[in-house]
Structures are given as C-alpha cells and as structure tokens.
PDB file of C-alpha atoms in Angstrom:
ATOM      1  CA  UNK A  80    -196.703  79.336  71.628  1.00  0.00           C
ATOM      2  CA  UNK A  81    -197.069  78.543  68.056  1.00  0.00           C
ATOM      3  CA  UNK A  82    -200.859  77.485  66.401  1.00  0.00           C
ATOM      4  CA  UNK A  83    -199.951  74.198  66.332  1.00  0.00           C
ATOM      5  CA  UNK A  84    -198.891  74.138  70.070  1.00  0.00           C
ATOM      6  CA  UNK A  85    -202.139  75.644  70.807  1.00  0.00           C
ATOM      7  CA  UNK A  86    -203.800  72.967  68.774  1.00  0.00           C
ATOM      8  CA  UNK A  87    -201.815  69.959  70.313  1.00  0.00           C
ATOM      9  CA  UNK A  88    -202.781  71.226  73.735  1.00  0.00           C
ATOM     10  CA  UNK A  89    -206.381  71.982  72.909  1.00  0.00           C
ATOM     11  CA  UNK A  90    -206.587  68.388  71.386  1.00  0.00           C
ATOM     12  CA  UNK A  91    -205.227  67.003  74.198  1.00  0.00           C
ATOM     13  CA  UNK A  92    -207.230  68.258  77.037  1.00  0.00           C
ATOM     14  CA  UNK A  93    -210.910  67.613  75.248  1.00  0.00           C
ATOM     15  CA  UNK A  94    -209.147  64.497  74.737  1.00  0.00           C
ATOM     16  CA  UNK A  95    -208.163  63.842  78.273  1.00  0.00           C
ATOM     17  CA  UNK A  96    -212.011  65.831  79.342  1.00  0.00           C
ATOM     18  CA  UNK A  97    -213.842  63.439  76.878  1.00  0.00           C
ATOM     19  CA  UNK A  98    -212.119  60.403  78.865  1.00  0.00           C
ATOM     20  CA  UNK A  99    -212.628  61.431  82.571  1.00  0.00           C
ATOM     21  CA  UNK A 100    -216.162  62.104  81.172  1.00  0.00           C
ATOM     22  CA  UNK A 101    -216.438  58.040  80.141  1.00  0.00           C
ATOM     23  CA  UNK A 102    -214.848  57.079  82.661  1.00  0.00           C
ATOM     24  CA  UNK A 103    -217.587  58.464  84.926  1.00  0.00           C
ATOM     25  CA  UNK A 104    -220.525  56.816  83.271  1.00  0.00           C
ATOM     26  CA  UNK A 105    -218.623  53.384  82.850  1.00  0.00           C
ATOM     27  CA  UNK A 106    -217.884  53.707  86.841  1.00  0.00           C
ATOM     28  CA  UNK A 107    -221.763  54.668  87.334  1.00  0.00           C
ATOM     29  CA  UNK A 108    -223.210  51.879  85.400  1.00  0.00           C
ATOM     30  CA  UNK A 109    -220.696  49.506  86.969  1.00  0.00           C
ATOM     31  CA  UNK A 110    -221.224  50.017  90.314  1.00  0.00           C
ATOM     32  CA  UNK A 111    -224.388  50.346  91.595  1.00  0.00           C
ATOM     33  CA  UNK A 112    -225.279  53.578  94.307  1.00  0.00           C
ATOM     34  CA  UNK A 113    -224.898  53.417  97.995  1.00  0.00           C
ATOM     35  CA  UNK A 114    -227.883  51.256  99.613  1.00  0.00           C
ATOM     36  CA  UNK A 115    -228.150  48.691  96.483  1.00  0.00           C
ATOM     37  CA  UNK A 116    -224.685  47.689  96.621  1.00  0.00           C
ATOM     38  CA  UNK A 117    -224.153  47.272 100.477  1.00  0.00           C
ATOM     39  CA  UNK A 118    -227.429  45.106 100.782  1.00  0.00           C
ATOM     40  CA  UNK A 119    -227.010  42.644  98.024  1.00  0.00           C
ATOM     41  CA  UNK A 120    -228.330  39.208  98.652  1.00  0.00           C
ATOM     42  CA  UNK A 121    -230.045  40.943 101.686  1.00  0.00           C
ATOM     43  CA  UNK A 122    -232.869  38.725 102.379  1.00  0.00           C
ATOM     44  CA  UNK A 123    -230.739  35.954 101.922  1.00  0.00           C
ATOM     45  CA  UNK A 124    -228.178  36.841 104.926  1.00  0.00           C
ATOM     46  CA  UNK A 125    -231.485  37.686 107.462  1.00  0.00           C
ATOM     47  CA  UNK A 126    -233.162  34.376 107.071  1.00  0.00           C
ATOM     48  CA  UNK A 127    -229.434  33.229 107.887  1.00  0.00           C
ATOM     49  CA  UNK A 128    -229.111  34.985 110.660  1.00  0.00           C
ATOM     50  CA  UNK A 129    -232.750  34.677 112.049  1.00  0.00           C
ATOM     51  CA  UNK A 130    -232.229  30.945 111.663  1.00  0.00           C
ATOM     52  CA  UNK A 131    -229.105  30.602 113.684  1.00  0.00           C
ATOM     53  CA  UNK A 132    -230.706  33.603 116.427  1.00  0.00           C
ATOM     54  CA  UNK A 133    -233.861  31.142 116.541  1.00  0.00           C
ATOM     55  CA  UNK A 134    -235.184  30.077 120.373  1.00  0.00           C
ATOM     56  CA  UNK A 135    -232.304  33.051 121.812  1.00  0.00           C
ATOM     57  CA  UNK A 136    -234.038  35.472 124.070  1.00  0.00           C
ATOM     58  CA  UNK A 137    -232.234  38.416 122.667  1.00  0.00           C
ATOM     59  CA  UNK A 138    -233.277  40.999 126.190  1.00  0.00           C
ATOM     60  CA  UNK A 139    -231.242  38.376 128.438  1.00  0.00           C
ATOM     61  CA  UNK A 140    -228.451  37.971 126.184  1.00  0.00           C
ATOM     62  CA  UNK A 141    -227.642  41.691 125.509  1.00  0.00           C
ATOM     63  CA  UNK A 142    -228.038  42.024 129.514  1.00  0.00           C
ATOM     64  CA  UNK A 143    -226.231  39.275 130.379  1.00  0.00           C
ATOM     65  CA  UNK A 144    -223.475  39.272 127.596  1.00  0.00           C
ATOM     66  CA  UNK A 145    -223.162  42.995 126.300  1.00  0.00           C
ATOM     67  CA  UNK A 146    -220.105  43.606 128.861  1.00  0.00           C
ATOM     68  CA  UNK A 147    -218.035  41.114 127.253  1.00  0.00           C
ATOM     69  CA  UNK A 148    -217.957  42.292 123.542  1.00  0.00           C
ATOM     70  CA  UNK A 149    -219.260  46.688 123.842  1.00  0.00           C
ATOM     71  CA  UNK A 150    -215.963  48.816 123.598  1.00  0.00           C
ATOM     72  CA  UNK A 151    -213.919  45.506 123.159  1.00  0.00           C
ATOM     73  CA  UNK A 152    -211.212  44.469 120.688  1.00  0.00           C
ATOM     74  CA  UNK A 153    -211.796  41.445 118.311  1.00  0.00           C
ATOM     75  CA  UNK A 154    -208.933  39.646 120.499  1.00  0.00           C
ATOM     76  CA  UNK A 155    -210.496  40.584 123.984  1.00  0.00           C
ATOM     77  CA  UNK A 156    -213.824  39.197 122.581  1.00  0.00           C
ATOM     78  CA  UNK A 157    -212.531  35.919 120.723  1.00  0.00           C
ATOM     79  CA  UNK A 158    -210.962  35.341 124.393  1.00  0.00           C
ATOM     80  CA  UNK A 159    -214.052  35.260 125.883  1.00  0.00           C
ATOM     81  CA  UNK A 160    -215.142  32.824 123.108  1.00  0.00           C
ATOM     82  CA  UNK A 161    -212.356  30.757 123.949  1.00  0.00           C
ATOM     83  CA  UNK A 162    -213.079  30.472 127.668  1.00  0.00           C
ATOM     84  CA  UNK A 163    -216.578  30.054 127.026  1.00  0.00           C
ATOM     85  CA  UNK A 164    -218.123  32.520 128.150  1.00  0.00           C
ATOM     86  CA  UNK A 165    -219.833  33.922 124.956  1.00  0.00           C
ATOM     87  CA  UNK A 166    -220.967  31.770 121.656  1.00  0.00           C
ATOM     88  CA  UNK A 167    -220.818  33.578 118.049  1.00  0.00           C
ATOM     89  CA  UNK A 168    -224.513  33.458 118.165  1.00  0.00           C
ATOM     90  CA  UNK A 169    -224.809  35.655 120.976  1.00  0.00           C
ATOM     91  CA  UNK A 170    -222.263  38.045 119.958  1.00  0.00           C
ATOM     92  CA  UNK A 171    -224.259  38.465 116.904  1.00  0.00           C
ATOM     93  CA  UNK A 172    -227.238  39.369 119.018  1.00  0.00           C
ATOM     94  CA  UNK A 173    -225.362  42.082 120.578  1.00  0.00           C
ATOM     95  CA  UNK A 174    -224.437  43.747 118.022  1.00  0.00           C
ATOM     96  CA  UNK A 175    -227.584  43.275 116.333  1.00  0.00           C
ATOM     97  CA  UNK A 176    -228.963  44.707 119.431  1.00  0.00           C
ATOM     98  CA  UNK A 177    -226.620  47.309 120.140  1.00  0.00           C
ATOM     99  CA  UNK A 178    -227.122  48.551 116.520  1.00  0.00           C
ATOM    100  CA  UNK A 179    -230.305  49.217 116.225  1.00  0.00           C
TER     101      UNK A 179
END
C-alpha cells in the first residue's frame, strides 16, 4: 500500500475513533443512568397510586385475589375484570404486593 493509502486509512479510522468517542459522551449526557431515568416523576406516580389504594386492606386482597392475576396472562386477567371478579385497583395491590 502506497503512503498515501496508509494516510487515507489512518485518517479515516481516528476519524471514525474520534466519532464513536462523541458519540459516547453525547449518549451519556443525554440519557441519564439506570435508577434516575426509570423513576422519573416518582413521587408523583406513588401519591397516585396510594390515593386510588386508599381504605383497601391490601393482606385480604392479595389472599383473596392473588389466584386470579399470579402466573396469568394479561387476557386471562382482563377476563376476570370483565366478569367482575377483580377491579384494577386490586390488581395493582397484587402486584404491588407480590413485588415487594
């Protein structure tokens, strides 16, 4: 390979090097790391959810209710919904319950 072949290539991979290089710090100060990005608005969403939880006794509920939506598709569960035998609120408490 000639000088200048050696040259173009050499140019062309601190070139590329230099970019994947920005391209990491751009991505890094773009997106924030693991914990901060999954929680944002955090507070927010728990006085939500405490609110609509409010006066449910959370022990009965996972007792009475966990059969119907642990190791259950989205479609078995919105069936139970639909024949009334669970409410979104208490499927929330389940897994609330069942993930701690």
């Amino acid at each position: 390979m000639s000088k200048k072949g050696k040259t173009a290539v050499l140019s062309i991979a601190i070139i590329l090097v230099i970019g994947f290089l920005f391209g990491i710090v751009f991505i890094s100060k773009v997106i924030p790391p693991g914990e901060e990005w999954i929680s944002y608005q955090n507070d927010e969403v728990i006085q939500i959810i405490d609110a609509q939880l409010q006066g449910i006794d959370m022990e009965s509920v996972v007792k009475e209710k966990s059969g119907y939506i642990v190791e259950k598709s989205i479609h078995e569960i919105q069936q139970e919904v639909e024949k009334g035998n669970l409410s979104y609120e208490e499927i929330t408490a389940v897994c609330l319950s069942v993930s701690n």
